[in-house]
mmCIF file of C-alpha atoms in Angstrom:
data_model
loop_
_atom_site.group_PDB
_atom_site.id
_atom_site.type_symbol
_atom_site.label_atom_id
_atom_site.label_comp_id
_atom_site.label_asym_id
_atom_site.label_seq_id
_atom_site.Cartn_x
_atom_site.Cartn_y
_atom_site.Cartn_z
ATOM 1 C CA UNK A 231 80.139 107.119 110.390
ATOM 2 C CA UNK A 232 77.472 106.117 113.071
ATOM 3 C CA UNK A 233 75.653 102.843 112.433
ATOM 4 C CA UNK A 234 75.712 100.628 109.216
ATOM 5 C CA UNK A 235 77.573 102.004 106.209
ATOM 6 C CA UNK A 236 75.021 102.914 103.330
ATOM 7 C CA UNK A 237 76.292 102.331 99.977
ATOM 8 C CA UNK A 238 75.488 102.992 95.994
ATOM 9 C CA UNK A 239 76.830 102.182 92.917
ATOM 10 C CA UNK A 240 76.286 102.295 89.204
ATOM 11 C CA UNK A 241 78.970 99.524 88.574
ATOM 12 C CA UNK A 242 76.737 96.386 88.430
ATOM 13 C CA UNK A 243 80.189 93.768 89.249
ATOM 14 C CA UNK A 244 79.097 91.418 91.487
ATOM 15 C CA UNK A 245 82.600 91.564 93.397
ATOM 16 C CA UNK A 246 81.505 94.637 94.369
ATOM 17 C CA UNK A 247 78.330 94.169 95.325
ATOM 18 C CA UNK A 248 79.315 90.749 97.233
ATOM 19 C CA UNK A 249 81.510 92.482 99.287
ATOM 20 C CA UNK A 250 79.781 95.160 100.336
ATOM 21 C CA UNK A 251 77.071 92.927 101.476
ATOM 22 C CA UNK A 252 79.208 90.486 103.173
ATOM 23 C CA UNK A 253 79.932 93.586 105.554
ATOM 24 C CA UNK A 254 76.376 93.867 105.997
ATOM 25 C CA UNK A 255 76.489 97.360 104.287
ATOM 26 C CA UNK A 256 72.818 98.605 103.382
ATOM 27 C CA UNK A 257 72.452 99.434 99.599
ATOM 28 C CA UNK A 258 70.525 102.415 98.684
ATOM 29 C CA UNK A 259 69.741 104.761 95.710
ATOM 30 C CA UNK A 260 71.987 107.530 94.751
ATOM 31 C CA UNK A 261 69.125 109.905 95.960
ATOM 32 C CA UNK A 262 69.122 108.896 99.360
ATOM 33 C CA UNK A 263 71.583 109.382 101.894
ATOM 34 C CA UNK A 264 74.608 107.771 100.934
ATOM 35 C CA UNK A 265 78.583 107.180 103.364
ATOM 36 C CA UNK A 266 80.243 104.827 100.510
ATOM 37 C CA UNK A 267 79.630 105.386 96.505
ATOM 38 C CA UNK A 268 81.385 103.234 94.047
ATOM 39 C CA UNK A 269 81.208 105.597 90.884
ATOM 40 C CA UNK A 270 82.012 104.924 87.124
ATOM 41 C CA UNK A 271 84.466 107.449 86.073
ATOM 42 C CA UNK A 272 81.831 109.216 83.965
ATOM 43 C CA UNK A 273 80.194 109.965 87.494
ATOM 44 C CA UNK A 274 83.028 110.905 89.461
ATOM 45 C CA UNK A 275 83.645 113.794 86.748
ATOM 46 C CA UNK A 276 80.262 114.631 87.189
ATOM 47 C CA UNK A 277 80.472 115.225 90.752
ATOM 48 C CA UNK A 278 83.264 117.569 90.996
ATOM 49 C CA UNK A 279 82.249 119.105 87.495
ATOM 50 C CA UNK A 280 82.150 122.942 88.113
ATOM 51 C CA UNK A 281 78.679 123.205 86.515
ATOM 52 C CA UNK A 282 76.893 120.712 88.704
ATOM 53 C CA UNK A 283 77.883 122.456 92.299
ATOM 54 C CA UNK A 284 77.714 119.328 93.813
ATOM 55 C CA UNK A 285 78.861 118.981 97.303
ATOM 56 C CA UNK A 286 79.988 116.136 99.371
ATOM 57 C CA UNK A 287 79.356 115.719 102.941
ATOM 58 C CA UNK A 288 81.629 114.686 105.663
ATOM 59 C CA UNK A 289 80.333 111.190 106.254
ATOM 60 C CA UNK A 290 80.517 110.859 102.407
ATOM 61 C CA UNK A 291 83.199 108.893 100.339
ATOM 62 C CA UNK A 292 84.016 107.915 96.481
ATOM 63 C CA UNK A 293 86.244 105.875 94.789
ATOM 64 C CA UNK A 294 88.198 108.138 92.573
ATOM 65 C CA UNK A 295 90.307 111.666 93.263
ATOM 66 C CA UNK A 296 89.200 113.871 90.425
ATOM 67 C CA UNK A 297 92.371 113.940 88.698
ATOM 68 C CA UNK A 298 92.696 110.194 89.207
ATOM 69 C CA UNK A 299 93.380 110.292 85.640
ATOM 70 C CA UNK A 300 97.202 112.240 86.418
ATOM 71 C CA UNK A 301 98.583 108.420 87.023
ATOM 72 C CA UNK A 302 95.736 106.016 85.432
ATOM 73 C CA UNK A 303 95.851 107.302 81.441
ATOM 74 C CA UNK A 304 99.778 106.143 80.157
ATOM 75 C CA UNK A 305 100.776 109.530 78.595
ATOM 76 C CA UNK A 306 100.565 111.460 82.036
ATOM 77 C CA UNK A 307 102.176 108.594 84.051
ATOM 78 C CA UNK A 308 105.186 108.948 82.181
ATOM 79 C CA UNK A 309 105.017 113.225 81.988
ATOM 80 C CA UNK A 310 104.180 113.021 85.815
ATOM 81 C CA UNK A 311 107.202 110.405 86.768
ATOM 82 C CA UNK A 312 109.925 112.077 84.001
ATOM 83 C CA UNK A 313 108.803 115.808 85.631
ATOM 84 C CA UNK A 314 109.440 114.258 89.157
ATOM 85 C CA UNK A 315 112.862 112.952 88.458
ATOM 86 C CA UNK A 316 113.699 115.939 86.501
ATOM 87 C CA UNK A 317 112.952 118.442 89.777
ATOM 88 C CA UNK A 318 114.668 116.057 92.519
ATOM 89 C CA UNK A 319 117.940 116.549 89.908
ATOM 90 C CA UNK A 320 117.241 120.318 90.352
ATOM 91 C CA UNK A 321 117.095 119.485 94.171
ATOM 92 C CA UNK A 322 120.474 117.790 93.791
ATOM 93 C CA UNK A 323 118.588 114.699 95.672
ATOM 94 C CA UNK A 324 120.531 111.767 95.791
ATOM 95 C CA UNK A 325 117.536 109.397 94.746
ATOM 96 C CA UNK A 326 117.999 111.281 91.414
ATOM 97 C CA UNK A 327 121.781 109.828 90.939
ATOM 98 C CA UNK A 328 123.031 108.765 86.900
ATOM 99 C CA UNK A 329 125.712 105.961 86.248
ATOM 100 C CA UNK A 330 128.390 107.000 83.573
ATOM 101 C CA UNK A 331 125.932 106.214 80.695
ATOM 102 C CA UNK A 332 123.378 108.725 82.334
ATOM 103 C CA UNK A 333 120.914 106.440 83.699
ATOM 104 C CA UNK A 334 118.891 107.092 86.805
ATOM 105 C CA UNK A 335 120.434 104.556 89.748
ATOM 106 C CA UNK A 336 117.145 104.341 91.346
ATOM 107 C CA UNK A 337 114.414 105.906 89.036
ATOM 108 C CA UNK A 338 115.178 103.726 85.906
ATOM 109 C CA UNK A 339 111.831 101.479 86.138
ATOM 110 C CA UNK A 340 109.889 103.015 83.316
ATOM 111 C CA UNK A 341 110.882 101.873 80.080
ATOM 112 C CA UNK A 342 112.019 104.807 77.759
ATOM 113 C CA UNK A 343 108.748 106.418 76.630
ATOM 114 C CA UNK A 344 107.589 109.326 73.957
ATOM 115 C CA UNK A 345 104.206 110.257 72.859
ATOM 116 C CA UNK A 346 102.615 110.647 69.747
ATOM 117 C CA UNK A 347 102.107 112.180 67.125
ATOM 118 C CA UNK A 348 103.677 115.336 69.798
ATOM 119 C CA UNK A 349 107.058 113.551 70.315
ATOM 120 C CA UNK A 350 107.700 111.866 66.753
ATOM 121 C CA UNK A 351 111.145 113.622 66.204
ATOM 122 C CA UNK A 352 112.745 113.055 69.082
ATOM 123 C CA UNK A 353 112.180 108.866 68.823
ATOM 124 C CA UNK A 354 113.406 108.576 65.623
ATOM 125 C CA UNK A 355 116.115 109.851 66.829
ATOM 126 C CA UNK A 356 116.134 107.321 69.633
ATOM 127 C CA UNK A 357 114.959 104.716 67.151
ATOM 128 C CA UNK A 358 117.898 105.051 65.023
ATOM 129 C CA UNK A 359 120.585 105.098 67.972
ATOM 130 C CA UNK A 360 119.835 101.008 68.233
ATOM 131 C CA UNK A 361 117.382 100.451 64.824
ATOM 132 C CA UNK A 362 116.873 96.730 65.600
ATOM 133 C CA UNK A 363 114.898 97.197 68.842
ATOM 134 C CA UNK A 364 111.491 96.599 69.253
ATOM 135 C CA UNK A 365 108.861 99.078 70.541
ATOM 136 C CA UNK A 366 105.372 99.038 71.673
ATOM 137 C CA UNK A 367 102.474 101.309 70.353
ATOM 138 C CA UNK A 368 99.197 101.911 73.115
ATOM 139 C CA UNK A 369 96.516 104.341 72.911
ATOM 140 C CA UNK A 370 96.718 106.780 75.837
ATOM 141 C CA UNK A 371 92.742 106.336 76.710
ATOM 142 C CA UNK A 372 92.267 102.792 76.597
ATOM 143 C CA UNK A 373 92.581 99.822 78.429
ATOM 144 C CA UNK A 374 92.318 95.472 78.594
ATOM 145 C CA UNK A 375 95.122 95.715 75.255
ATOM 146 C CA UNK A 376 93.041 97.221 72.823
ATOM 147 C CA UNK A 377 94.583 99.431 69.882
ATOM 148 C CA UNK A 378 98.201 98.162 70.818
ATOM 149 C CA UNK A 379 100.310 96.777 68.394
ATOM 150 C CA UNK A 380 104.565 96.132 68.208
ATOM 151 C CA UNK A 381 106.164 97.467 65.647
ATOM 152 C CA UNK A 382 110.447 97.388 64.882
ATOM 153 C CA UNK A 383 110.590 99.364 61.723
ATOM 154 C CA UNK A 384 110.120 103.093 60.728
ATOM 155 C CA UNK A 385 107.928 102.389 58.047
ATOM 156 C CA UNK A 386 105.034 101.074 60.238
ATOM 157 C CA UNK A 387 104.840 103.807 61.853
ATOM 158 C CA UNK A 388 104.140 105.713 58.733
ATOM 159 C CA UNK A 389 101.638 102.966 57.742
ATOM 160 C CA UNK A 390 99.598 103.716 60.709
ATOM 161 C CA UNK A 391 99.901 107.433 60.363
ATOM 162 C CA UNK A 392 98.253 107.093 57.018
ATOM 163 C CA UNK A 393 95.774 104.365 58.249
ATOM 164 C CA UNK A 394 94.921 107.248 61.260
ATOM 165 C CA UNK A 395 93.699 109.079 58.772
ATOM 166 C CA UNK A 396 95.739 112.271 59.279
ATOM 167 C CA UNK A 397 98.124 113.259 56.290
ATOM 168 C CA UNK A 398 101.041 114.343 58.738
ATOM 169 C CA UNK A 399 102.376 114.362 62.345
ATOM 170 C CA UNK A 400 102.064 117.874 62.601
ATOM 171 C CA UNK A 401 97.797 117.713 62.890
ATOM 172 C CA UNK A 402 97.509 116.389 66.671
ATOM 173 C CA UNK A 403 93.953 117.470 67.299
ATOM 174 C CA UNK A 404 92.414 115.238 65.010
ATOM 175 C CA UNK A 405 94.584 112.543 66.078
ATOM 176 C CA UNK A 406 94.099 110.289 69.093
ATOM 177 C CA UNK A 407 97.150 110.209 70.959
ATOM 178 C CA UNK A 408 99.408 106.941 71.523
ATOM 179 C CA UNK A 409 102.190 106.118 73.369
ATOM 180 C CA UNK A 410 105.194 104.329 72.174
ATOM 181 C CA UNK A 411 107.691 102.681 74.248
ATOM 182 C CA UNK A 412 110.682 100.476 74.800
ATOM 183 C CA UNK A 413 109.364 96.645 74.551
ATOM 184 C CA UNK A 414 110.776 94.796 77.463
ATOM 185 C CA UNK A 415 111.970 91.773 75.157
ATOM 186 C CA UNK A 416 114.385 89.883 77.973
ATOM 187 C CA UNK A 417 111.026 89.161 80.009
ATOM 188 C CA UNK A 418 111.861 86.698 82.691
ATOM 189 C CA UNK A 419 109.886 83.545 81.251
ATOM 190 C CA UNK A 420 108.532 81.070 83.677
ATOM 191 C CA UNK A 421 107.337 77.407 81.182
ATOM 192 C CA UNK A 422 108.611 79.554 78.488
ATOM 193 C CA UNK A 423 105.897 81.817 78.808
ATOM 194 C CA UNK A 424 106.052 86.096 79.414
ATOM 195 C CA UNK A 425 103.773 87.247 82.471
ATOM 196 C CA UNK A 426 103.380 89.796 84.357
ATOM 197 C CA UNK A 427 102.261 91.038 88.007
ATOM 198 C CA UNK A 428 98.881 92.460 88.865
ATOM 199 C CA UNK A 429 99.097 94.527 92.391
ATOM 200 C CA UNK A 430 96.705 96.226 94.133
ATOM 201 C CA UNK A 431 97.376 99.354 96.152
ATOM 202 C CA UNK A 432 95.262 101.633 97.614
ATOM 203 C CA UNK A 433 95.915 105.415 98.025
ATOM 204 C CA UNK A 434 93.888 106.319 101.027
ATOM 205 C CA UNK A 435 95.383 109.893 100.935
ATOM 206 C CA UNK A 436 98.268 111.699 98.762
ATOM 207 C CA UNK A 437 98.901 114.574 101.592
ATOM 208 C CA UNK A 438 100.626 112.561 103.500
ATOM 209 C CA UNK A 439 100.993 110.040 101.293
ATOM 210 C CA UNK A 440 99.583 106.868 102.891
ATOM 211 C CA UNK A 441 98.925 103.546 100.464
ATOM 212 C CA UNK A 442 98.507 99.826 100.575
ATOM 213 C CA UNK A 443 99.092 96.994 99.192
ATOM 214 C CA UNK A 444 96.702 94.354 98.720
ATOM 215 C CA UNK A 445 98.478 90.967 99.034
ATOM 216 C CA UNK A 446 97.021 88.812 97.218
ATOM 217 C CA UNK A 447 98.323 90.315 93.935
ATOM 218 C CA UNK A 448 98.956 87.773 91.113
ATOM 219 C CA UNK A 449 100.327 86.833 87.936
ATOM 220 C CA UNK A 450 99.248 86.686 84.232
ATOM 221 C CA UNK A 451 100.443 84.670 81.860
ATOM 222 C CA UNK A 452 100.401 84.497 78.138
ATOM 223 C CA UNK A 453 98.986 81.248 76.350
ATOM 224 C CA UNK A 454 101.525 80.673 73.981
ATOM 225 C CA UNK A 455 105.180 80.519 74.736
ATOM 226 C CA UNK A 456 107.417 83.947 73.907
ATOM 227 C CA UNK A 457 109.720 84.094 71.047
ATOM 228 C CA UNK A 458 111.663 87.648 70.173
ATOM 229 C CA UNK A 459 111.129 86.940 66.726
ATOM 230 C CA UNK A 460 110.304 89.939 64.156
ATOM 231 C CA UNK A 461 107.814 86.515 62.855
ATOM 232 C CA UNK A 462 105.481 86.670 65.825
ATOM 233 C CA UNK A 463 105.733 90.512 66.235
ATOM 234 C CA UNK A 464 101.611 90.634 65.486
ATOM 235 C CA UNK A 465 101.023 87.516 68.229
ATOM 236 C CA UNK A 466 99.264 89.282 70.810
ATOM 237 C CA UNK A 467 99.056 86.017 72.365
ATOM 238 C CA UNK A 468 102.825 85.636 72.732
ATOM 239 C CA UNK A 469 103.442 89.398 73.773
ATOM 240 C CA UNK A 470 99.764 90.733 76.109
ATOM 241 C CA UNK A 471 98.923 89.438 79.051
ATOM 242 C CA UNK A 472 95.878 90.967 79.466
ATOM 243 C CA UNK A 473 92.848 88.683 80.016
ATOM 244 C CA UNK A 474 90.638 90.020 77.637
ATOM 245 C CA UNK A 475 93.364 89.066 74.539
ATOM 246 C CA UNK A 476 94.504 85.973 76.008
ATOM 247 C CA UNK A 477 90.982 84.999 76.995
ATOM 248 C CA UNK A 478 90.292 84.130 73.564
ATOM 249 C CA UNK A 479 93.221 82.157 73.082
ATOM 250 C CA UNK A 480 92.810 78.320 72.147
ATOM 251 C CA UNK A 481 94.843 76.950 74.908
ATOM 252 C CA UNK A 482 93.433 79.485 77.222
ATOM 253 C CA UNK A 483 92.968 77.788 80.174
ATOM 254 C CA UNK A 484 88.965 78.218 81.753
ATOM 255 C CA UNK A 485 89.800 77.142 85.067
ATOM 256 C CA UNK A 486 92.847 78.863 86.159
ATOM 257 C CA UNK A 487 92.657 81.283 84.117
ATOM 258 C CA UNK A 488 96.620 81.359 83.002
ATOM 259 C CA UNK A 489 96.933 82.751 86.693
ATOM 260 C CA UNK A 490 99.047 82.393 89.582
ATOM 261 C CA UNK A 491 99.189 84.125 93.098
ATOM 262 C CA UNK A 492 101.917 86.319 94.012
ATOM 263 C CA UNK A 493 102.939 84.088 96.999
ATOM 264 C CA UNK A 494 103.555 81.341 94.214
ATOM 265 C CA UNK A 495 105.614 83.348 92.080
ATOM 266 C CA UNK A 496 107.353 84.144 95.298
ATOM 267 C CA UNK A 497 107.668 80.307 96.419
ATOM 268 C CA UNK A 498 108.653 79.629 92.662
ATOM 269 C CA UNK A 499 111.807 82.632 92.770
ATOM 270 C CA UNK A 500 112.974 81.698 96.166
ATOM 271 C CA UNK A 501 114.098 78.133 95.180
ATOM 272 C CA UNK A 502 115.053 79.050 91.841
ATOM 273 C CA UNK A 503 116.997 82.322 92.213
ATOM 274 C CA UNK A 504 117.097 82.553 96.214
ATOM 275 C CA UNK A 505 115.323 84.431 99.017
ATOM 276 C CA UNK A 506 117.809 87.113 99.214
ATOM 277 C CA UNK A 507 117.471 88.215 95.620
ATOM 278 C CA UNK A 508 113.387 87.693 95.668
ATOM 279 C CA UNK A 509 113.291 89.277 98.473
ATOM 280 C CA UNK A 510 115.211 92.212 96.778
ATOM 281 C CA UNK A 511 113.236 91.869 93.666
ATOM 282 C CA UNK A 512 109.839 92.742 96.050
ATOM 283 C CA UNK A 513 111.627 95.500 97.789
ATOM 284 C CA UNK A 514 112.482 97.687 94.323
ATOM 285 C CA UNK A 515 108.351 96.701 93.295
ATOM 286 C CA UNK A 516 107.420 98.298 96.537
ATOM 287 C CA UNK A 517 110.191 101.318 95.959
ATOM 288 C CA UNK A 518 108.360 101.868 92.162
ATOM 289 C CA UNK A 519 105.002 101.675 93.855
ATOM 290 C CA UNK A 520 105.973 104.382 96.227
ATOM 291 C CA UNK A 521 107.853 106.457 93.454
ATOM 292 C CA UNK A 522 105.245 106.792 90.951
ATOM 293 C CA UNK A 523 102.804 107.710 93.817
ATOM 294 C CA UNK A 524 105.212 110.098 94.838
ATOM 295 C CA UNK A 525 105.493 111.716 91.354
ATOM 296 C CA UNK A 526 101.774 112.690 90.903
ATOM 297 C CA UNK A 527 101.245 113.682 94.340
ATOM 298 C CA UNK A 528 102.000 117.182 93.605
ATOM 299 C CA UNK A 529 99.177 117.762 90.918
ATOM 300 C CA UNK A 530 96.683 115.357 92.274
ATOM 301 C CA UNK A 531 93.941 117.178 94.275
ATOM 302 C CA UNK A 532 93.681 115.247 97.328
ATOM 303 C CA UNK A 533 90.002 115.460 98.219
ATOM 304 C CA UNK A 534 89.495 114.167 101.583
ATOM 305 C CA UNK A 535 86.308 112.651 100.272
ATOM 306 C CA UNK A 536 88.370 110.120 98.211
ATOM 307 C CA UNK A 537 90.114 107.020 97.646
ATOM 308 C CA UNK A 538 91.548 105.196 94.964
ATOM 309 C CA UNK A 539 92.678 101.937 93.633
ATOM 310 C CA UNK A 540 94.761 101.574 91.906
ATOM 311 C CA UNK A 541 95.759 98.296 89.895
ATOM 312 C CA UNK A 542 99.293 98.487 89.067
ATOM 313 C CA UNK A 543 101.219 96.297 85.834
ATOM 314 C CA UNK A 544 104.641 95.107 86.271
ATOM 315 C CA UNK A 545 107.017 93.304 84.116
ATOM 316 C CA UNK A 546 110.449 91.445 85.665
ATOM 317 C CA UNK A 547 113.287 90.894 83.082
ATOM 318 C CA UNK A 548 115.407 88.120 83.289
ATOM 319 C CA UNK A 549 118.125 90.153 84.944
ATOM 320 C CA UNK A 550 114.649 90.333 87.725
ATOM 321 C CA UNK A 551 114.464 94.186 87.093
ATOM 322 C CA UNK A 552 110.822 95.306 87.623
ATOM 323 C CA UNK A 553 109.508 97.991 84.695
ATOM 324 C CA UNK A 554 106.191 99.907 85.905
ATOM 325 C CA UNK A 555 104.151 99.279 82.450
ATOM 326 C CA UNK A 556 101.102 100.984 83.371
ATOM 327 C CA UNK A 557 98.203 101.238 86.102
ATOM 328 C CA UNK A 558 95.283 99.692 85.388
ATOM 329 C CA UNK A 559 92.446 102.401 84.483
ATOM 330 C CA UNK A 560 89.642 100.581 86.429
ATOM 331 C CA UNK A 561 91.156 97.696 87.627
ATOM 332 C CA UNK A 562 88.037 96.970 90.359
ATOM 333 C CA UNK A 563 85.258 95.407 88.041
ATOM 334 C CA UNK A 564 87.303 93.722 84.885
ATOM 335 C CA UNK A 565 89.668 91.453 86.381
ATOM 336 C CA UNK A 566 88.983 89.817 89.851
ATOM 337 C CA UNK A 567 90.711 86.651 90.579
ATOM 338 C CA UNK A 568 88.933 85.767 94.063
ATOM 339 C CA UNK A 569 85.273 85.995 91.393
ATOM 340 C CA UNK A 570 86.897 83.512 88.884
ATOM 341 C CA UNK A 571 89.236 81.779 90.062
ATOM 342 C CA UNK A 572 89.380 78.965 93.265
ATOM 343 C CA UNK A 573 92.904 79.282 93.885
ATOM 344 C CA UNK A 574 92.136 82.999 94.585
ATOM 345 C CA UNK A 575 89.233 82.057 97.171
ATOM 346 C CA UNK A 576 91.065 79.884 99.623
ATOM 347 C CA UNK A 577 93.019 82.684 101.259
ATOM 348 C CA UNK A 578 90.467 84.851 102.156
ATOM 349 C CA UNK A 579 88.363 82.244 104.097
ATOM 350 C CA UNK A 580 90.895 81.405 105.570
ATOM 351 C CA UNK A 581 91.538 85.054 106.913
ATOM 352 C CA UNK A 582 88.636 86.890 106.789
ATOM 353 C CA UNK A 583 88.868 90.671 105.825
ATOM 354 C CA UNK A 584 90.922 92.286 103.044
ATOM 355 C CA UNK A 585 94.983 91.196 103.552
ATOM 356 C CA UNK A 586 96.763 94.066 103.216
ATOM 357 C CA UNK A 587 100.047 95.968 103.678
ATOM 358 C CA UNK A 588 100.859 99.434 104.408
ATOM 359 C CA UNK A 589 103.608 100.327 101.730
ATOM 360 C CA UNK A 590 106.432 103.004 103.845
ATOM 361 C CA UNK A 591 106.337 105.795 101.810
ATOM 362 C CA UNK A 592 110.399 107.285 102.819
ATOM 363 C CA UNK A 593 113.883 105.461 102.589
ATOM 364 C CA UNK A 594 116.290 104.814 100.005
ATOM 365 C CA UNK A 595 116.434 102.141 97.524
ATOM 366 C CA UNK A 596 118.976 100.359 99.476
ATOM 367 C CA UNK A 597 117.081 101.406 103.013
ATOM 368 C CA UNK A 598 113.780 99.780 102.313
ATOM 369 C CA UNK A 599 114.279 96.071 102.368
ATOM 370 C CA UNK A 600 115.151 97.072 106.099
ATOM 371 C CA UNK A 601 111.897 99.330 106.210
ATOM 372 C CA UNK A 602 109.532 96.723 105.023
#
């Protein structure tokens, strides 16, 4: 692109605009010439909608691929990463290895998943094998905790069939479609509180896979401190992390924002667990980063037009396992911790320019601490 970058967006987010104009971008209307749009995901399916014909030009780029969706909505994540491991086992791959009980050795980092109403049989089933765990309910198209709710009994999942309005399992179309998975309930607790990590990565192409990380990542915590108990089950502010539940929270914390930095976290596991098992810890979050990118690169339609972030959710047991939870739909304009939060500013004048890594996209498990 010759000269200044020209740039449009219908996301009015000031961390969005104030970047762009830090660069000293010029902004324009979407019916002038255009290099750099920042589109709502209404308009990027509007763009490469069959009926409108629209074409991009070479010096033109967008924030989304058009099947973005393949790894941001929490129902295809899971089809996308459980089809992956189930054709590198076909490919006799050693990344696709099982211990004795027949768990993946290296792709074990979602937590055991099924979808409803479509896959009701098969977890009861799983339910009953251990009937005092705990699972977690989300709605497949939504995002910032809404509609999710923990349940550990049967029964409630009855109750909220008949509250859905539908008289059986068996009517799916009328039915909005939910996830349900394995709650994490050995979350490593830091003040007694559950958090979890916030990373940013950004897929600049899926054929060859190239992404990075952004890192300045962080953590959020809950407000109140976590209990397993079946008592607090309906305590979103024991069990979400996500700002807009814990937001509203009365010991929510204005300033801070229940946040810290990644580099703390790391700082805070070095001298409390050692640098050669943090260290380990980060090299598996980099492996699952790589992995799940891996697993919808197949089906994602890698328009050279297009970009995406991608704000990825990950919870650390207390054994420090990291479990992918989910990627954040459109992570960009909700949750920004450099707009809110001072602790997040200092960095970046420090070191002008976005601090990233690029994320090596082959090795092993074992091989990548030496890749990194």
């Amino acid at each position: 692109m010759a000269g200044k970058v020209k740039w449009v967006t219908d996301i009015e987010k000031s961390v969005l605009i104030n970047n762009f104009e830090k660069r000293g971008w010029i902004q324009v209307t979407e019916n002038e010439d255009w290099n750099f749009y920042w589109m709502s995901v209404q308009t990027i399916r509007n763009v490469f909608s069959v009926e409108t014909g629209y074409r991009l030009s070479d010096d033109q780029i967008v924030n989304h691929f058009p099947n973005h969706y393949e790894l941001t909505r929490k129902d295809l994540m899971v089809k996308n990463i459980k089809r992956y491991r189930k054709e590198l086992e076909k490919e006799g791959s050693p990344l696709a290895e099982k211990d004795e009980n027949g768990k993946y050795l290296y792709l074990d980092f979602v937590p055991v998943t099924y979808m409803l109403p479509a896959d009701y049989n098969l977890f009861v089933e799983e339910f009953r094998k251990s009937p005092s765990s705990t699972w977690i309910m989300k709605p497949c198209g939504k995002a910032q905790g809404k509609g999710i709710f923990l349940i550990n009994k049967l029964s409630q999942i009855k109750k909220w069939s008949r509250d859905s309005k539908t008289s059986s399992f068996v009517s799916q179309s009328t039915k909005e479609a939910y996830v349900i998975s394995l709650y994490i309930s050995n979350p490593l607790l830091i003040g007694g509180r559950k958090f979890d990590l916030r990373l940013y990565v950004l897929v600049s192409t899926y054929r060859p896979l190239r992404c990075y990380m952004y890192k300045l990542g962080f953590c959020r915590f809950c407000t109140v401190k976590y209990t397993p108990s079946t008592s607090e089950l309906d305590n979103m502010f024991v069990h979400l992390t996500n700002v807009a539940i814990q937001k509203h929270g009365e010991d929510y914390n204005h300033i801070h924002g229940g946040k810290w930095t990644v580099s703390n976290l790391r700082l805070y596991l070095e001298s409390t667990r050692g640098r050669e098992v943090t260290s380990k810890l980060f090299d598996e979050i980099h492996w699952i980063i790589v992995q799940s990118l891996k697993a919808v690169a197949p089906v994602m339609n890698n328009d050279k037009h297009c970009f995406e972030c991608y704000g990825y959710d990950i919870i650390v047991d207390d054994r420090l396992k990291p479990w992918l939870i989910e990627h954040g739909q459109r992570p960009d304009p909700e949750v920004q911790p450099d707009q809110r939060h001072p602790q997040h500013r200092g960095p970046q004048r420090r070191s002008p320019g976005l601090q990233v890594e690029q994320v090596p996209a082959q090795g092993s498990p074992r091989q990548l601490r030496d890749s990194v």
